[in-house]
Short mmCIF file of C-alpha atoms in Angstrom, two decimals:
data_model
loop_
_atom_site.label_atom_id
_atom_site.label_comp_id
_atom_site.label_asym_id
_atom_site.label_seq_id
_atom_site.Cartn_x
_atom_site.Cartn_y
_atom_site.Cartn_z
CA UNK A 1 103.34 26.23 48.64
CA UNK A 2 101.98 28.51 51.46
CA UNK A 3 100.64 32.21 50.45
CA UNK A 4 99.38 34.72 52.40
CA UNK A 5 97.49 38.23 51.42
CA UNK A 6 97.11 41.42 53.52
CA UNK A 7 94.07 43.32 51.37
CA UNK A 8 94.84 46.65 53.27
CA UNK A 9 98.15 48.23 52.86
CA UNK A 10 97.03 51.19 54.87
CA UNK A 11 94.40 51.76 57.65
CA UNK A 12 93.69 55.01 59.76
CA UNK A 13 92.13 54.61 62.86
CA UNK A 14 91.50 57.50 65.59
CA UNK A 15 93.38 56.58 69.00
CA UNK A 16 90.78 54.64 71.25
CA UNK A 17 89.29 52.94 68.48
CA UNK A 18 89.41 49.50 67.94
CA UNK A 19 91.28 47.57 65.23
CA UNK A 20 91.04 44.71 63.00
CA UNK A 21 93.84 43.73 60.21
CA UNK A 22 93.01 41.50 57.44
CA UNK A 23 95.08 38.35 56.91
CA UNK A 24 94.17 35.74 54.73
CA UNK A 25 96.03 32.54 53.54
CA UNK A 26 96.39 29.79 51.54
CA UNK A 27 97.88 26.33 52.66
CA UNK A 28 96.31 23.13 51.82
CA UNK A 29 96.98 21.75 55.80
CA UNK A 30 96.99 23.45 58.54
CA UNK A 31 99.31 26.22 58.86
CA UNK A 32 101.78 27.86 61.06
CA UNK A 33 100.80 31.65 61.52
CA UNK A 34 102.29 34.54 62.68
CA UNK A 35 101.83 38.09 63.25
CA UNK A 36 104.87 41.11 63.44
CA UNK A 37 105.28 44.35 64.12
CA UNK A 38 107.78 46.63 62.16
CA UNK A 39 108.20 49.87 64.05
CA UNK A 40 110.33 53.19 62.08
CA UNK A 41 114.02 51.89 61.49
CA UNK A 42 114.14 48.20 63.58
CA UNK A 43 113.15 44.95 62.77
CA UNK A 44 109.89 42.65 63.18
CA UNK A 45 109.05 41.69 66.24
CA UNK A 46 106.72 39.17 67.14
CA UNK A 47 103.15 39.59 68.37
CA UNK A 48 101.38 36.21 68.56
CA UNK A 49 101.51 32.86 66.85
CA UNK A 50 99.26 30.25 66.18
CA UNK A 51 99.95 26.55 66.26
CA UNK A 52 96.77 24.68 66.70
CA UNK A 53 94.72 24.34 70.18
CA UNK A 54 92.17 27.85 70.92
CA UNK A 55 92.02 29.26 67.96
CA UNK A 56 92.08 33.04 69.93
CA UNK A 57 95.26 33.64 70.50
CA UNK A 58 96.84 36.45 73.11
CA UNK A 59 99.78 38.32 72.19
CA UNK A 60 101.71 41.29 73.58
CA UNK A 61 100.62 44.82 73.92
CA UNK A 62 96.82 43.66 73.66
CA UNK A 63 96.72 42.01 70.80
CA UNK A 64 94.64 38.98 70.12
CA UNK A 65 94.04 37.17 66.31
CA UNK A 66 91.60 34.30 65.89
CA UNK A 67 92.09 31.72 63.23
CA UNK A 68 89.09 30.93 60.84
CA UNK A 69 89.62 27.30 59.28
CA UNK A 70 86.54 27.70 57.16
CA UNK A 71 87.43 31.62 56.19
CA UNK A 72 91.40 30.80 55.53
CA UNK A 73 92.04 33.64 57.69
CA UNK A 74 93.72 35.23 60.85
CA UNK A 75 92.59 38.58 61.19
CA UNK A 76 94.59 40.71 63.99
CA UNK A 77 92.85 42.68 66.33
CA UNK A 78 93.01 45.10 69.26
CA UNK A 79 90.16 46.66 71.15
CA UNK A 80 91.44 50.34 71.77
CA UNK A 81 94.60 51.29 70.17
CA UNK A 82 96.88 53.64 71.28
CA UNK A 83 99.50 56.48 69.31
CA UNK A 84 102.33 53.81 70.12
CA UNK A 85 100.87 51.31 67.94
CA UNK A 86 101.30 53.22 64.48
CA UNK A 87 103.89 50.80 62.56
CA UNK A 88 103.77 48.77 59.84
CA UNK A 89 101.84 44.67 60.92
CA UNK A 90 103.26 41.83 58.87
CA UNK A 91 101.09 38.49 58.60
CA UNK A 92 103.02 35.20 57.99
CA UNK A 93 102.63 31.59 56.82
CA UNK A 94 104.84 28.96 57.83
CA UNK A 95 104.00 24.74 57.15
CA UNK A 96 105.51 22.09 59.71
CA UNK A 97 108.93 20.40 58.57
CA UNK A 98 109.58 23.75 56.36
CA UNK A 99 111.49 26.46 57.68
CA UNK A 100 110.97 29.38 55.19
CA UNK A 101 107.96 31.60 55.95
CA UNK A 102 106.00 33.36 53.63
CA UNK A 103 105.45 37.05 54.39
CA UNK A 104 102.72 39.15 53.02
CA UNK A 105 102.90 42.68 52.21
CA UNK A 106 101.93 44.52 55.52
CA UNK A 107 99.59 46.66 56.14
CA UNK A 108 100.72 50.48 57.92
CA UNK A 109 98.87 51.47 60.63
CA UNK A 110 98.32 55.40 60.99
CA UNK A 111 96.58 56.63 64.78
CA UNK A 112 95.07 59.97 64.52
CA UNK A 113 94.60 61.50 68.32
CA UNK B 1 119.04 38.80 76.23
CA UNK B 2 121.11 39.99 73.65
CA UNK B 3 119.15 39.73 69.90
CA UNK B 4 120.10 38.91 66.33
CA UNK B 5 122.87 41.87 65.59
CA UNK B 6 123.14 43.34 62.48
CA UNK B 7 126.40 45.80 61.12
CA UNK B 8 126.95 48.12 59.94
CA UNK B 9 123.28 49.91 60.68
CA UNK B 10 123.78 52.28 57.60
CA UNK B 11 125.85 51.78 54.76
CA UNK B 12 126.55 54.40 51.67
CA UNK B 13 128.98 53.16 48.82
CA UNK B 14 129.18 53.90 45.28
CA UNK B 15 128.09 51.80 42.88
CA UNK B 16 130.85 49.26 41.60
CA UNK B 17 131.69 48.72 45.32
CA UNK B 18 131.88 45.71 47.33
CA UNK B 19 129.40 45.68 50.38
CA UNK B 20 129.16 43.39 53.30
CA UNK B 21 127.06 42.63 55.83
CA UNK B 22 127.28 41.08 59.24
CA UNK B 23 125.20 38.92 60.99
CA UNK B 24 125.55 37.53 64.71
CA UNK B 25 122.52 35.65 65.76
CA UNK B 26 121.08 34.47 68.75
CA UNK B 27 123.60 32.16 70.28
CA UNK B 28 121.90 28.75 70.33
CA UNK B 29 119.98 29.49 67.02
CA UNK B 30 120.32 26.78 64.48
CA UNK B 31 118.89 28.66 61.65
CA UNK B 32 119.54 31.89 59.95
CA UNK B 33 117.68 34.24 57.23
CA UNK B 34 119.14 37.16 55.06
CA UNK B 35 115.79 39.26 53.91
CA UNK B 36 115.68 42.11 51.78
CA UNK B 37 113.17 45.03 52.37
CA UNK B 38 112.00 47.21 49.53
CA UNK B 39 109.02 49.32 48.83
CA UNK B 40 108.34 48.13 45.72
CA UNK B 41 108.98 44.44 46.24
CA UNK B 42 108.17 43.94 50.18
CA UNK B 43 110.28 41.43 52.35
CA UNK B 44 112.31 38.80 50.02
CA UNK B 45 114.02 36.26 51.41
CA UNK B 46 117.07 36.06 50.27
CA UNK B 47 118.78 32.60 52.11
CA UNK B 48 118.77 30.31 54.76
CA UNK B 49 121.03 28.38 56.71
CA UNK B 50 120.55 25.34 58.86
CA UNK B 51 123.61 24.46 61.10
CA UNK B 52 125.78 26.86 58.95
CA UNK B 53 124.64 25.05 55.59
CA UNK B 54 123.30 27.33 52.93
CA UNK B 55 119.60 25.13 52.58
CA UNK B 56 117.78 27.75 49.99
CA UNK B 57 119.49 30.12 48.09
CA UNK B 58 116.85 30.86 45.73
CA UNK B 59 116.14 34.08 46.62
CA UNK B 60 119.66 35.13 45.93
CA UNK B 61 118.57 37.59 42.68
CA UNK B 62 122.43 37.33 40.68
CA UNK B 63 125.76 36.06 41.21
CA UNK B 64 126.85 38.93 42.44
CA UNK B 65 125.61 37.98 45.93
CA UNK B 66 126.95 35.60 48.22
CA UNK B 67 126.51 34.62 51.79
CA UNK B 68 128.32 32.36 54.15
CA UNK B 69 128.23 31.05 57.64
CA UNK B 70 131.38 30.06 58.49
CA UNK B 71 130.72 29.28 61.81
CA UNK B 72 127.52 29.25 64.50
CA UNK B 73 127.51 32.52 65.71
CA UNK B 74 128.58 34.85 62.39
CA UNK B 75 127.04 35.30 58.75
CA UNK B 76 128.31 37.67 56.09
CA UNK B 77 125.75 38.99 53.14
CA UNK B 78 128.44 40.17 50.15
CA UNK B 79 127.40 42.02 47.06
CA UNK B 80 130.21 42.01 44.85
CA UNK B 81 130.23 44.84 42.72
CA UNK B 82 127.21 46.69 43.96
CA UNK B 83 124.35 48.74 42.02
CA UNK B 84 122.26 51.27 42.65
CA UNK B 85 118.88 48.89 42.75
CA UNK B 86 120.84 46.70 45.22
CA UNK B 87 119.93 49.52 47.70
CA UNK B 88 117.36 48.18 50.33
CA UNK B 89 116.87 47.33 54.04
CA UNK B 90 118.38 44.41 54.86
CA UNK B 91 117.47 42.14 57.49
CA UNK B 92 119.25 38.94 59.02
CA UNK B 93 116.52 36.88 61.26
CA UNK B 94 117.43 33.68 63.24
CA UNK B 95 115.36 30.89 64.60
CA UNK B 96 115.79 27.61 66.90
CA UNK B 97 115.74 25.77 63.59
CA UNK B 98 113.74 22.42 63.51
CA UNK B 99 110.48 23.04 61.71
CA UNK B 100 108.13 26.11 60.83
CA UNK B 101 106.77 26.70 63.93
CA UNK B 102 109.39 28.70 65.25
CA UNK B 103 108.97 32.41 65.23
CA UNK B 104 112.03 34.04 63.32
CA UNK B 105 113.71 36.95 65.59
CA UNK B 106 115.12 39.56 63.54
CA UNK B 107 117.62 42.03 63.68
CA UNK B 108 117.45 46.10 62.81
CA UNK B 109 118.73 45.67 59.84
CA UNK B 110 121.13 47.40 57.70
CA UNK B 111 120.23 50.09 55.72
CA UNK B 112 122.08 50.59 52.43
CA UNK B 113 122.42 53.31 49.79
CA UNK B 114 124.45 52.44 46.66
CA UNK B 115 125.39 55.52 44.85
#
């Protein structure tokens, strides 16, 4: 079975700054991952997913995530992050032919101006 | 496009009560998922259907939940009599269907309070 660890549960970063979330995994082929967005009150919302192919992947509102074979990970990032991105970022594990995904714990994003 | 809708957003009950929750995904959707959001215990899933068949229940945590799908385009999420620690954020998500690559789109939820 598929696993997948977020080490941070909460990072502070100062609006402007850059940003990199921690996502790490465990699945003995190659995975299906995912990264969401949880804003105050709604529901996740997707930001990127990775298949196979470029192992950068572009999502929406700047977002990009690169997947390390070697380092089990796909680490979320963002060059200069803005007061609208302050939620909570949910990495995910899915496998091919299996349709339940394994969430990890999130990881709440706090932007100080 | 309209999303995965949830009702009621908020629900407050007493304990002892039956709750229920309503689903509507995306129309063309072959798959659903009832989550459960909690500080302590994160996102759980709680079930998922594939063409209106109940595939993985095993998240269900007692008997006193239930879920069906009777049809496409509606799911219900019953708790049947209802505690306090059944109070949570739940979630109903909803997919293509057809294999794990397929994002899940999710709805805002339903926040519940059980007195």
């Amino acid at each position: 079975a598929q696993s997948v660890t977020q080490p941070d549960i909460h990072i502070t970063v100062s609006e402007g700054a850059s940003l990199e979330l921690r996502c790490n995994y465990s699945y003995g082929a190659t995975p299906y991952l995912f990264w969401y967005v949880q804003s105050p009150g709604q529901g996740l919302q997707l930001l990127l997913k990775y298949f196979s192919g470029d192992t950068l992947v572009q999502g929406i509102k700047g977002f990009e995530a690169e997947f390390k074979r070697s380092q089990s990970s796909f680490n979320l990032r963002k060059p200069s992050v803005h007061w609208s991105d302050a939620a909570e970022y949910f990495c995910a594990v899915g496998a091919e032919g299996y349709q339940k995904v394994t969430f990890g714990t999130g990881t709440k994003l706090q932007v100080i101006p | 496009d309209a999303g995965v809708i949830q009702s009621p957003r908020h629900e407050v009950t007493e304990m002892g009560q039956e709750v229920t929750l309503r689903c509507k995904p995306i129309s063309g959707h072959n798959s659903l998922f009832w989550y459960r959001q909690t500080m302590m215990r994160g996102l759980e899933l709680l079930i998922y259907f594939n063409n209106n068949v109940p595939i993985d229940d095993s998240g269900m945590p007692e008997d006193r939940f239930s879920a069906k799908m009777p049809n496409a385009s509606f799911s219900t999420l019953k708790i049947q009599p209802s505690e306090p620690r059944d109070s949570a954020v739940y979630f109903c998500a909803s997919n293509p269907g057809g294999g794990g690559n397929q994002p899940q789109h999710f709805g805002d939820g339903t926040r519940l309070s059980i007195l």
